[in-house]
Short mmCIF file of C-alpha atoms in Angstrom, two decimals:
data_model
loop_
_atom_site.label_atom_id
_atom_site.label_comp_id
_atom_site.label_asym_id
_atom_site.label_seq_id
_atom_site.Cartn_x
_atom_site.Cartn_y
_atom_site.Cartn_z
CA MET R 1 303.45 107.39 22.38
CA ASN R 2 299.88 106.19 22.96
CA ILE R 3 299.10 103.55 20.31
CA CYS R 4 295.81 105.40 19.72
CA HIS R 5 297.74 108.22 18.00
CA ILE R 6 298.70 105.84 15.17
CA LEU R 7 295.20 104.41 14.87
CA THR R 8 293.49 107.81 14.77
CA GLU R 9 295.87 109.29 12.18
CA GLN R 10 294.04 107.25 9.57
CA ALA R 11 290.83 109.24 10.20
CA ALA R 12 292.56 112.39 8.96
CA GLU R 13 294.21 110.72 5.98
CA ARG R 14 291.21 108.72 4.68
CA PRO R 15 288.07 109.90 6.53
CA ASN R 16 285.54 108.44 4.07
CA GLN R 17 287.14 105.03 3.51
CA PRO R 18 285.34 102.14 5.25
CA ALA R 19 287.34 101.01 8.27
CA ILE R 20 285.18 98.06 9.38
CA ILE R 21 282.39 96.21 7.58
CA GLU R 22 280.18 93.72 9.42
CA GLY R 23 277.06 91.76 8.56
CA ALA R 24 275.86 90.50 5.20
CA GLY R 25 273.30 91.41 2.57
CA LYS R 26 270.72 93.98 3.68
CA ARG R 27 272.04 93.77 7.26
CA THR R 28 275.51 95.00 6.32
CA ARG R 29 276.80 97.80 8.54
CA SER R 30 280.01 99.74 8.14
CA VAL R 31 281.91 102.65 9.68
CA THR R 32 284.44 104.90 8.00
CA PHE R 33 287.75 105.78 9.62
CA ALA R 34 286.35 109.20 10.57
CA GLN R 35 283.20 107.67 12.11
CA LEU R 36 285.26 105.11 14.01
CA ALA R 37 287.46 107.87 15.45
CA GLU R 38 284.46 109.98 16.49
CA ARG R 39 282.53 107.09 18.04
CA SER R 40 285.55 105.84 19.97
CA ALA R 41 286.15 109.39 21.27
CA LYS R 42 282.54 109.48 22.52
CA ALA R 43 283.01 106.06 24.11
CA ALA R 44 286.11 107.37 25.86
CA ALA R 45 283.99 110.18 27.30
CA LEU R 46 281.52 107.59 28.62
CA LEU R 47 284.28 105.51 30.21
CA ARG R 48 285.69 108.62 31.91
CA LEU R 49 282.23 109.53 33.26
CA SER R 50 282.01 105.96 34.58
CA GLY R 51 284.93 106.73 36.88
CA LEU R 52 287.69 104.90 35.02
CA THR R 53 291.16 106.42 35.07
CA GLN R 54 294.49 105.72 33.41
CA GLY R 55 295.88 102.27 34.23
CA ASP R 56 292.52 100.71 35.16
CA ARG R 57 291.84 97.33 33.55
CA ILE R 58 288.58 96.71 31.71
CA LEU R 59 287.47 93.17 30.93
CA LEU R 60 286.06 92.88 27.39
CA PHE R 61 283.49 90.20 26.59
CA GLN R 62 282.38 91.87 23.38
CA PRO R 63 282.24 89.61 20.29
CA ILE R 64 284.22 90.66 17.21
CA SER R 65 282.19 93.60 15.92
CA ILE R 66 282.39 97.29 15.20
CA GLU R 67 281.64 97.98 18.87
CA LEU R 68 284.58 95.82 20.00
CA TYR R 69 287.02 98.07 18.14
CA VAL R 70 285.17 101.21 19.22
CA ALA R 71 285.68 99.99 22.78
CA LEU R 72 289.35 99.11 22.22
CA LEU R 73 290.16 102.50 20.72
CA SER R 74 288.36 104.28 23.55
CA ILE R 75 290.32 102.23 26.09
CA PHE R 76 293.64 103.10 24.44
CA ARG R 77 292.60 106.78 24.20
CA LEU R 78 292.14 106.96 27.99
CA GLY R 79 295.26 104.94 28.80
CA LEU R 80 293.18 102.08 30.22
CA VAL R 81 294.20 98.44 29.82
CA ALA R 82 292.04 96.20 27.64
CA THR R 83 291.78 92.75 29.23
CA VAL R 84 290.74 89.92 26.92
CA LEU R 85 290.25 86.22 27.63
CA ASP R 86 288.65 83.24 25.91
CA PRO R 87 285.11 82.74 27.26
CA SER R 88 284.88 79.29 25.66
CA ALA R 89 287.65 78.09 27.99
CA GLY R 90 285.09 77.66 30.79
CA ARG R 91 284.06 79.22 34.06
CA ARG R 92 287.12 78.06 36.01
CA HIS R 93 289.40 79.75 33.44
CA ILE R 94 287.40 82.99 33.70
CA GLU R 95 287.60 82.90 37.51
CA GLN R 96 291.37 82.34 37.41
CA CYS R 97 291.97 85.15 34.91
CA CYS R 98 289.85 87.63 36.87
CA GLU R 99 291.73 86.79 40.06
CA ILE R 100 295.00 87.51 38.26
CA ALA R 101 293.94 90.67 36.39
CA ARG R 102 291.62 92.26 38.98
CA PRO R 103 289.71 94.33 36.36
CA LYS R 104 287.89 97.44 37.52
CA ALA R 105 285.24 97.34 34.76
CA PHE R 106 283.38 94.76 32.68
CA LEU R 107 282.02 95.46 29.18
CA GLY R 108 279.90 93.27 26.94
CA PRO R 109 276.43 92.65 25.45
CA ALA R 110 273.49 91.75 27.67
CA ARG R 111 274.04 87.98 27.37
CA ALA R 112 277.64 88.35 28.57
CA HIS R 113 276.37 89.88 31.81
CA LEU R 114 274.91 86.49 32.75
CA LEU R 115 278.47 85.73 33.84
CA ARG R 116 277.88 88.04 36.77
CA PHE R 117 275.47 85.45 38.14
CA LEU R 118 277.69 82.47 37.33
CA CYS R 119 281.17 83.77 38.26
CA ARG R 120 281.86 85.32 41.63
CA SER R 121 285.00 87.09 40.37
CA VAL R 122 283.03 88.80 37.57
CA ARG R 123 280.30 89.79 40.02
CA ARG R 124 282.91 91.51 42.19
CA ILE R 125 283.97 93.86 39.38
CA GLU R 126 283.14 97.42 40.38
CA CYS R 127 281.82 98.93 37.13
CA HIS R 128 279.64 97.24 34.47
CA LEU R 129 278.82 98.49 30.97
CA VAL R 130 276.33 96.83 28.61
CA THR R 131 276.69 97.34 24.84
CA THR R 132 273.28 95.98 23.82
CA ALA R 133 269.86 96.00 25.48
CA TRP R 134 269.92 96.17 29.29
CA ALA R 135 271.60 94.50 32.26
CA PRO R 136 271.08 95.08 36.02
CA SER R 137 273.08 98.01 37.42
CA ALA R 138 275.02 98.34 34.16
CA ILE R 139 275.75 101.59 32.32
CA ARG R 140 274.21 101.54 28.85
CA TRP R 141 276.66 101.94 25.97
CA SER R 142 273.98 103.86 24.03
CA LYS R 143 274.55 106.83 26.36
CA LEU R 144 277.69 107.67 24.42
CA ASP R 145 275.53 108.94 21.52
CA ARG R 146 274.55 111.94 23.65
CA LEU R 147 278.10 112.82 24.67
CA ASN R 148 280.65 115.09 23.05
CA PRO R 149 283.78 113.33 21.76
CA LEU R 150 286.76 113.34 24.10
CA ASP R 151 289.36 115.08 21.96
CA SER R 152 292.38 114.44 24.15
CA ILE R 153 294.47 111.27 24.08
CA ALA R 154 296.15 110.20 27.31
CA THR R 155 299.91 110.63 27.37
CA CYS R 156 301.47 107.22 27.85
CA LEU R 157 305.04 106.08 28.08
CA SER R 158 305.92 103.30 25.67
CA SER R 159 306.21 101.00 28.71
CA HIS R 160 302.61 101.64 29.85
CA ASP R 161 300.31 98.61 29.66
CA ALA R 162 297.75 98.63 26.84
CA LEU R 163 296.50 95.06 26.33
CA LEU R 164 296.33 92.04 28.61
CA THR R 165 295.62 88.55 27.22
CA PHE R 166 295.87 85.07 28.70
CA THR R 167 297.28 81.71 27.74
CA SER R 168 294.92 78.72 27.88
CA GLY R 169 296.28 77.49 31.20
CA SER R 170 296.06 73.91 29.91
CA THR R 171 299.23 73.00 31.83
CA GLY R 172 298.31 74.90 35.01
CA ILE R 173 297.40 78.46 35.97
CA PRO R 174 296.90 80.80 32.95
CA LYS R 175 299.75 83.22 32.23
CA ALA R 176 298.88 86.86 31.56
CA ALA R 177 300.70 88.38 28.58
CA VAL R 178 300.99 92.17 28.91
CA ARG R 179 301.44 94.25 25.74
CA SER R 180 302.55 97.84 26.26
CA HIS R 181 301.80 100.79 23.97
CA GLY R 182 305.39 100.58 22.73
CA PHE R 183 305.03 96.86 22.07
CA LEU R 184 301.82 97.38 20.05
CA ARG R 185 303.53 100.06 18.00
CA ALA R 186 306.54 97.81 17.32
CA GLN R 187 304.24 94.92 16.43
CA HIS R 188 302.27 97.13 14.04
CA GLU R 189 305.49 98.18 12.31
CA VAL R 190 306.78 94.65 11.86
CA LEU R 191 303.38 93.33 10.72
CA ALA R 192 302.93 96.20 8.24
CA ALA R 193 306.29 95.32 6.69
CA SER R 194 306.23 91.52 6.91
CA ILE R 195 302.66 90.96 5.70
CA ASP R 196 302.81 93.82 3.22
CA LEU R 197 299.90 95.96 4.47
CA GLU R 198 298.89 98.59 1.92
CA PRO R 199 296.29 101.37 2.44
CA GLN R 200 292.87 100.82 0.83
CA GLU R 201 293.26 97.05 0.67
CA VAL R 202 290.28 95.00 1.90
CA ASP R 203 291.15 92.31 4.45
CA LEU R 204 289.16 89.47 5.99
CA PRO R 205 291.31 88.49 8.99
CA THR R 206 290.23 85.79 11.43
CA LEU R 207 293.16 86.26 13.84
CA PRO R 208 292.29 89.35 15.96
CA ILE R 209 295.90 90.40 16.58
CA PHE R 210 296.14 91.47 12.92
CA VAL R 211 293.11 93.80 13.04
CA LEU R 212 294.85 96.62 14.94
CA ALA R 213 297.67 96.54 12.38
CA ASN R 214 295.03 96.80 9.62
CA LEU R 215 293.35 99.83 11.15
CA ALA R 216 296.70 101.51 11.76
CA SER R 217 297.67 100.91 8.11
CA GLY R 218 294.48 102.18 6.45
CA VAL R 219 293.27 98.68 5.49
CA THR R 220 289.52 97.99 5.48
CA PHE R 221 288.55 95.15 7.82
CA VAL R 222 285.67 92.82 6.86
CA ILE R 223 284.34 90.83 9.84
CA PRO R 224 283.92 87.19 8.77
CA GLN R 225 280.39 85.75 8.88
CA CYS R 226 281.30 82.70 10.94
CA ASP R 227 281.97 81.51 14.47
CA LEU R 228 285.64 82.34 14.92
CA ARG R 229 285.73 80.31 18.13
CA LYS R 230 285.62 77.18 15.94
CA PRO R 231 287.51 77.96 12.71
CA GLY R 232 287.71 74.28 11.74
CA PHE R 233 283.92 73.91 11.78
CA ILE R 234 282.69 77.08 10.09
CA GLU R 235 280.02 77.13 7.39
CA PRO R 236 282.12 78.16 4.35
CA GLY R 237 279.32 79.53 2.13
CA PRO R 238 278.79 82.90 3.88
CA VAL R 239 282.54 83.61 4.04
CA LEU R 240 283.04 82.72 0.36
CA ALA R 241 280.14 85.07 -0.46
CA GLN R 242 281.81 87.87 1.52
CA LEU R 243 285.04 87.45 -0.43
CA GLN R 244 283.15 88.12 -3.65
CA HIS R 245 280.68 90.75 -2.44
CA HIS R 246 283.27 92.98 -0.70
CA GLN R 247 286.04 92.22 -3.22
CA VAL R 248 288.36 91.10 -0.44
CA THR R 249 291.99 91.23 -1.56
CA ARG R 250 293.72 89.65 1.44
CA THR R 251 292.99 87.37 4.39
CA VAL R 252 294.73 86.06 7.51
CA GLY R 253 293.62 82.95 9.36
CA SER R 254 294.07 79.48 10.77
CA PRO R 255 294.84 76.59 8.39
CA ALA R 256 291.72 74.86 9.73
CA LEU R 257 289.56 77.72 8.44
CA TYR R 258 291.12 77.60 4.97
CA ASN R 259 290.58 73.86 4.86
CA ARG R 260 286.88 74.56 5.36
CA LEU R 261 286.85 77.25 2.64
CA LEU R 262 288.46 74.84 0.19
CA GLU R 263 285.82 72.26 1.06
CA GLY R 264 283.21 74.89 0.28
CA VAL R 265 284.86 75.64 -3.07
CA ARG R 266 284.86 71.93 -3.94
CA SER R 267 281.21 71.51 -3.05
CA ILE R 268 280.31 74.47 -5.29
CA ALA R 269 282.45 73.12 -8.13
CA GLY R 270 280.76 69.74 -8.14
CA ASN R 271 283.28 68.00 -10.38
CA GLU R 272 286.95 68.08 -11.33
CA ASN R 273 286.48 70.03 -14.58
CA GLU R 274 284.41 72.79 -13.01
CA ARG R 275 286.71 72.95 -10.01
CA GLN R 276 289.42 74.58 -12.10
CA GLU R 277 287.08 77.53 -12.70
CA VAL R 278 286.18 78.06 -9.04
CA ARG R 279 288.60 80.24 -7.09
CA LEU R 280 288.90 81.82 -3.67
CA GLY R 281 287.24 85.00 -4.88
CA PRO R 282 289.41 88.03 -5.75
CA LEU R 283 292.05 87.19 -3.11
CA ARG R 284 295.60 88.22 -3.93
CA LYS R 285 297.30 87.57 -0.58
CA LEU R 286 296.50 84.76 1.86
CA TYR R 287 298.43 84.52 5.14
CA THR R 288 298.02 81.48 7.34
CA GLY R 289 299.52 80.44 10.66
CA GLY R 290 298.80 79.95 14.34
CA ALA R 291 299.31 76.21 13.80
CA PRO R 292 301.40 73.98 11.51
CA VAL R 293 300.57 74.49 7.83
CA PHE R 294 301.61 71.45 5.81
CA PRO R 295 302.56 71.46 2.10
CA ARG R 296 299.45 69.76 0.75
CA LEU R 297 297.17 72.50 2.08
CA LEU R 298 299.52 75.20 0.78
CA GLN R 299 299.52 73.68 -2.69
CA GLU R 300 295.71 73.47 -2.72
CA LEU R 301 295.40 77.09 -1.62
CA ARG R 302 297.89 78.18 -4.26
CA ALA R 303 295.92 76.36 -6.96
CA ALA R 304 292.78 78.22 -5.83
CA MET R 305 294.65 81.57 -6.14
CA PRO R 306 296.47 81.38 -9.51
CA LYS R 307 297.18 85.14 -9.50
CA GLY R 308 297.78 85.46 -5.78
CA HIS R 309 300.30 84.56 -3.10
CA VAL R 310 300.02 82.14 -0.18
CA ILE R 311 302.26 83.03 2.75
CA VAL R 312 302.96 81.02 5.90
CA VAL R 313 303.40 83.14 9.05
CA TYR R 314 305.11 81.59 12.08
CA GLY R 315 304.75 83.25 15.47
CA SER R 316 303.29 82.91 18.94
CA THR R 317 301.35 84.88 21.53
CA GLU R 318 304.63 86.28 22.81
CA ALA R 319 306.24 86.99 19.44
CA GLU R 320 304.14 87.63 16.33
CA PRO R 321 305.52 87.34 13.69
CA ILE R 322 308.78 85.39 13.90
CA SER R 323 309.21 84.29 10.29
CA HIS R 324 307.27 84.00 7.05
CA LEU R 325 307.46 82.08 3.79
CA ASN R 326 305.91 82.87 0.42
CA TRP R 327 304.98 79.40 -0.81
CA ASP R 328 306.11 80.36 -4.34
CA GLU R 329 309.66 80.53 -2.95
CA ALA R 330 309.61 76.91 -1.74
CA SER R 331 311.43 74.73 -4.27
CA ASP R 332 310.66 71.18 -5.38
CA ARG R 333 313.67 70.14 -3.30
CA ASP R 334 312.14 71.82 -0.24
CA ARG R 335 308.85 70.00 -0.74
CA VAL R 336 310.60 66.65 -1.18
CA GLY R 337 312.56 67.36 2.00
CA MET R 338 309.43 68.10 4.00
CA TYR R 339 307.87 64.82 2.84
CA ALA R 340 311.10 62.97 3.69
CA GLY R 341 311.28 64.05 7.35
CA LYS R 342 313.28 67.29 7.28
CA GLY R 343 310.51 69.15 9.14
CA LEU R 344 308.30 72.06 8.17
CA LEU R 345 309.83 75.04 6.35
CA VAL R 346 308.57 78.43 7.60
CA GLY R 347 311.02 80.79 5.90
CA LYS R 348 313.50 83.41 7.00
CA PRO R 349 313.08 85.24 10.33
CA VAL R 350 311.66 88.77 9.94
CA ASN R 351 314.23 91.57 9.98
CA GLN R 352 313.08 92.96 13.34
CA ILE R 353 313.74 89.76 15.29
CA ARG R 354 316.86 87.98 16.48
CA LEU R 355 316.50 84.20 16.41
CA ARG R 356 318.89 81.57 17.70
CA ILE R 357 318.87 77.79 18.02
CA VAL R 358 320.20 76.51 21.35
CA ASP R 359 320.52 73.09 22.97
CA ASN R 360 317.06 71.72 23.73
CA ARG R 361 316.76 72.02 27.51
CA TRP R 362 313.01 72.57 27.56
CA GLY R 363 311.62 71.81 31.01
CA GLU R 364 314.55 73.30 32.91
CA PRO R 365 315.20 77.05 33.42
CA LEU R 366 318.08 78.69 31.56
CA PRO R 367 320.32 80.78 33.83
CA ASP R 368 321.19 84.41 33.16
CA MET R 369 324.39 84.67 31.14
CA ASN R 370 326.69 87.07 29.36
CA ALA R 371 327.08 87.39 25.59
CA ASN R 372 330.14 85.11 25.44
CA GLU R 373 328.33 82.36 27.34
CA PHE R 374 325.32 82.72 25.04
CA VAL R 375 327.48 82.36 21.92
CA LYS R 376 328.74 79.01 23.27
CA LEU R 377 325.13 77.88 23.72
CA GLU R 378 324.13 78.70 20.12
CA LEU R 379 323.99 75.88 17.58
CA PRO R 380 325.27 76.25 13.99
CA PRO R 381 323.11 75.81 10.86
CA MET R 382 321.52 72.37 10.39
CA ARG R 383 321.84 71.53 14.12
CA ARG R 384 318.50 70.84 15.76
CA GLY R 385 317.51 72.45 19.03
CA GLU R 386 315.23 74.88 20.83
CA ILE R 387 314.14 78.16 19.18
CA VAL R 388 314.72 81.36 21.21
CA VAL R 389 313.97 84.93 20.10
CA ASN R 390 314.52 88.55 21.07
CA GLY R 391 313.24 91.83 19.59
CA PRO R 392 311.05 94.91 20.10
CA HIS R 393 307.85 92.95 19.46
CA VAL R 394 308.80 90.02 21.72
CA LEU R 395 307.18 90.00 25.16
CA THR R 396 309.79 90.25 27.89
CA GLY R 397 307.64 88.87 30.70
CA TYR R 398 304.25 87.92 32.05
CA LEU R 399 302.12 89.69 34.64
CA ASN R 400 303.55 89.24 38.14
CA GLY R 401 306.35 87.14 36.65
CA VAL R 402 304.19 84.00 36.47
CA GLY R 403 305.75 81.82 33.75
CA ASP R 404 308.94 83.87 33.37
CA GLU R 405 311.24 81.26 34.91
CA GLU R 406 310.49 78.58 32.30
CA THR R 407 310.15 80.85 29.24
CA LYS R 408 312.59 83.77 29.74
CA PHE R 409 316.30 84.15 30.27
CA ARG R 410 318.64 87.14 30.34
CA VAL R 411 321.72 87.76 28.21
CA ASP R 412 323.53 90.74 29.73
CA ASP R 413 320.74 93.37 29.89
CA GLU R 414 318.44 91.78 27.28
CA ILE R 415 315.61 89.32 27.86
CA TRP R 416 315.16 86.42 25.44
CA HIS R 417 312.00 84.35 24.98
CA ARG R 418 311.94 80.56 24.71
CA THR R 419 309.27 79.67 22.16
CA GLY R 420 308.98 76.07 23.32
CA ASP R 421 309.39 74.96 19.70
CA ALA R 422 312.15 72.78 18.27
CA GLY R 423 313.74 73.54 14.93
CA TYR R 424 316.86 74.50 13.02
CA LEU R 425 318.21 77.05 10.56
CA ASP R 426 319.37 75.77 7.20
CA LYS R 427 322.44 77.06 5.35
CA GLU R 428 320.29 79.74 3.67
CA GLY R 429 319.18 81.10 7.06
CA ARG R 430 315.65 79.69 6.73
CA LEU R 431 313.81 78.24 9.73
CA TRP R 432 312.51 74.67 9.79
CA LEU R 433 310.08 73.65 12.55
CA LEU R 434 310.19 70.22 14.17
CA GLY R 435 307.34 70.51 16.71
CA ARG R 436 307.13 71.23 20.40
CA ALA R 437 310.46 70.95 22.19
CA GLY R 438 308.80 68.95 24.96
CA ALA R 439 307.25 66.46 22.51
CA VAL R 440 310.57 65.23 21.07
CA ILE R 441 310.90 61.45 21.41
CA ARG R 442 314.27 60.03 22.49
CA ASP R 443 314.69 56.25 22.70
CA GLU R 444 317.18 53.51 21.88
CA ARG R 445 316.55 54.13 18.16
CA GLY R 446 317.60 57.77 18.44
CA THR R 447 315.68 61.07 18.36
CA ILE R 448 312.49 61.65 16.38
CA TYR R 449 310.59 64.94 16.05
CA PRO R 450 306.77 65.29 15.78
CA PHE R 451 306.62 67.61 12.74
CA ALA R 452 309.19 65.53 10.85
CA VAL R 453 306.77 62.60 10.86
CA GLU R 454 303.47 64.51 10.78
CA CYS R 455 304.54 66.70 7.86
CA ALA R 456 305.66 63.63 5.91
CA ALA R 457 302.39 61.82 6.73
CA SER R 458 300.38 64.76 5.38
CA GLN R 459 301.33 63.74 1.82
CA LEU R 460 299.22 60.57 2.12
CA ASN R 461 295.80 61.36 0.70
CA TRP R 462 293.98 58.94 3.01
CA ILE R 463 295.14 60.76 6.17
CA GLU R 464 293.12 63.71 7.48
CA ARG R 465 295.47 64.46 10.39
CA SER R 466 298.28 62.64 12.20
CA ALA R 467 300.19 62.97 15.47
CA LEU R 468 303.36 61.31 16.73
CA ALA R 469 303.45 60.03 20.31
CA SER R 470 305.37 57.65 22.55
CA LEU R 471 303.47 55.23 24.77
CA ASN R 472 304.85 52.27 26.76
CA GLY R 473 308.14 52.57 24.92
CA GLU R 474 306.54 52.40 21.47
CA ARG R 475 306.63 54.99 18.71
CA LEU R 476 303.02 55.46 17.68
CA LEU R 477 301.56 57.49 14.86
CA ALA R 478 297.93 58.31 15.59
CA VAL R 479 295.99 58.95 12.39
CA GLN R 480 292.57 60.35 11.65
CA MET R 481 291.58 58.71 8.39
CA LYS R 482 289.48 60.20 5.60
CA PRO R 483 286.33 58.37 4.44
CA GLY R 484 286.89 55.63 1.88
CA ILE R 485 290.43 54.73 2.94
CA PRO R 486 292.36 52.14 0.88
CA ALA R 487 292.81 48.60 2.09
CA ALA R 488 295.76 48.13 4.42
CA ALA R 489 296.11 51.91 4.84
CA GLU R 490 297.92 51.53 8.15
CA HIS R 491 300.49 49.16 6.60
CA LYS R 492 301.01 51.53 3.65
CA THR R 493 301.59 54.37 6.08
CA LEU R 494 304.22 52.35 7.97
CA THR R 495 305.95 51.48 4.72
CA THR R 496 306.00 55.07 3.43
CA LEU R 497 307.39 56.32 6.73
CA SER R 498 309.80 53.45 7.30
CA TRP R 499 312.64 55.92 7.99
CA ALA R 500 310.79 57.01 11.17
CA ARG R 501 311.01 53.45 12.56
CA LEU R 502 307.47 53.53 13.90
CA ASP R 503 306.12 50.61 15.91
CA ARG R 504 302.49 51.09 15.02
CA VAL R 505 299.99 53.27 13.19
CA VAL R 506 296.87 53.66 15.30
CA SER R 507 293.65 54.84 13.68
CA ILE R 508 291.43 56.88 16.01
CA PRO R 509 288.12 58.68 15.27
CA ARG R 510 289.41 62.20 15.90
CA ILE R 511 292.78 63.60 16.90
CA PRO R 512 292.27 66.22 19.64
CA VAL R 513 293.26 69.77 18.69
CA ASP R 514 293.44 73.15 20.41
CA ARG R 515 290.31 75.23 21.02
CA ARG R 516 291.54 78.44 19.44
CA HIS R 517 292.82 77.37 16.01
CA ASN R 518 291.36 73.84 15.77
CA ALA R 519 294.66 72.84 14.13
CA LYS R 520 297.36 72.28 16.78
CA VAL R 521 297.50 68.76 18.23
CA ASP R 522 296.66 68.53 21.92
CA TYR R 523 299.28 65.92 22.82
CA THR R 524 298.16 65.59 26.46
CA SER R 525 294.62 64.64 25.41
CA LEU R 526 296.04 62.46 22.62
CA ILE R 527 297.97 60.27 25.06
CA LYS R 528 294.80 59.74 27.13
CA GLN R 529 292.92 58.75 24.00
CA LEU R 530 295.67 56.39 22.82
CA LYS R 531 295.64 54.58 26.15
CA ARG R 532 292.03 53.64 25.43
CA HIS R 533 292.81 52.42 21.90
CA VAL R 534 296.11 50.63 22.45
CA SER R 535 295.97 47.33 24.29
#
């Protein structure tokens, strides 16, 4: 079934309910589910007139907006393939992705069409559409207003491609993740169940993958008034105002973004007494993930939502979600364990996924095997290893097989995905994360895991962020200190974390993090930075 069938069903069930709200104040704009369905059907007519046919790839450079989702729905309606990449990754990344995807069309606002002058691969694209103003030799999106809606929806097998996205390519050539119509449907079903999507709720999600699930579940989507390319540096005031004005009941986002919102709440409160009266608006459900979420942040978020729930969601580009944890279900013993080096608790795997812990062999391919051989590879509860998953919403491969050898393996006729994360299952079947499988440190003192130390360090109120690394045979904990740190903070950190047998605590101005979430440590850049600070 074409995923567009699910998305358009909402127009019949709740035609007058707002589907998407964007802007703020007098500049607020919204579309109902019925209007979204009609406009996307007109856009599909325009794309067909532009010569695009089922299976063609269309590169989207449209910012998060009503028109982005109009375009997406029109693409799904025709059986085209939406191709999305991160423009902030740079021109070389764009060139590489275009060479891999070979899109037939390019769609974006006028400023995005400047890429046609800067990138040869974008210039080579056959068809260009401009959603605002004008661009040379580009078809104007405004033409769709004069067209009749395209009533038909292309018939697609569940295996037909629907969405193409790219990894960052930080370790080499970007990998293209292909999501089929069947995959998107399966992902919608697992998200609707695991993050408890209910019709007529109002959501402010900052992770785009959750928006399609919202629209397919009858949930109103409020577009955040911030630069989602830099969630850790947003201006919190406008977003906090949106929570109140639109009576937002739920939100999904990066921990870096919620750190900023809490900072905004504190600045409004002014002092400790008033702070107790300032909350995160009318929120009842807050889901956070995409990067490690440590206990201190979860406790602060929970305090700001006394009548709500804070839920950690663990997943990846290839498998979202994998597990989730309602912070209310974490016991005092769990919190003590996380601060004592047990790792980061992320809850039980979702029902629709199969998760196993195997010997950590990250960096070498796993051979195809039968079920009996796989059982011998599995580790029992409390044994630490590499996390592998399988399920209907787990990607089985990348475009052209690039990246499959290191991240996929076959058990009989099923393909399993290697997450690249280390962890273990406890005796209750809950998953604990230990960090990247390739970042585990093994030396004469034994084995030490990044999240075990970083999660424990997060309890120290003078540390903004920390990262474990090995350099020249030494165990180093890089720390980004908060202003006004106590005397001998580095010594106090070493003492508190004595069980980790660290050689040194190294204070650096800023620990490098990923571009997308502004929360995951970039260990490759960290090592380069440490070499400059460690003599």
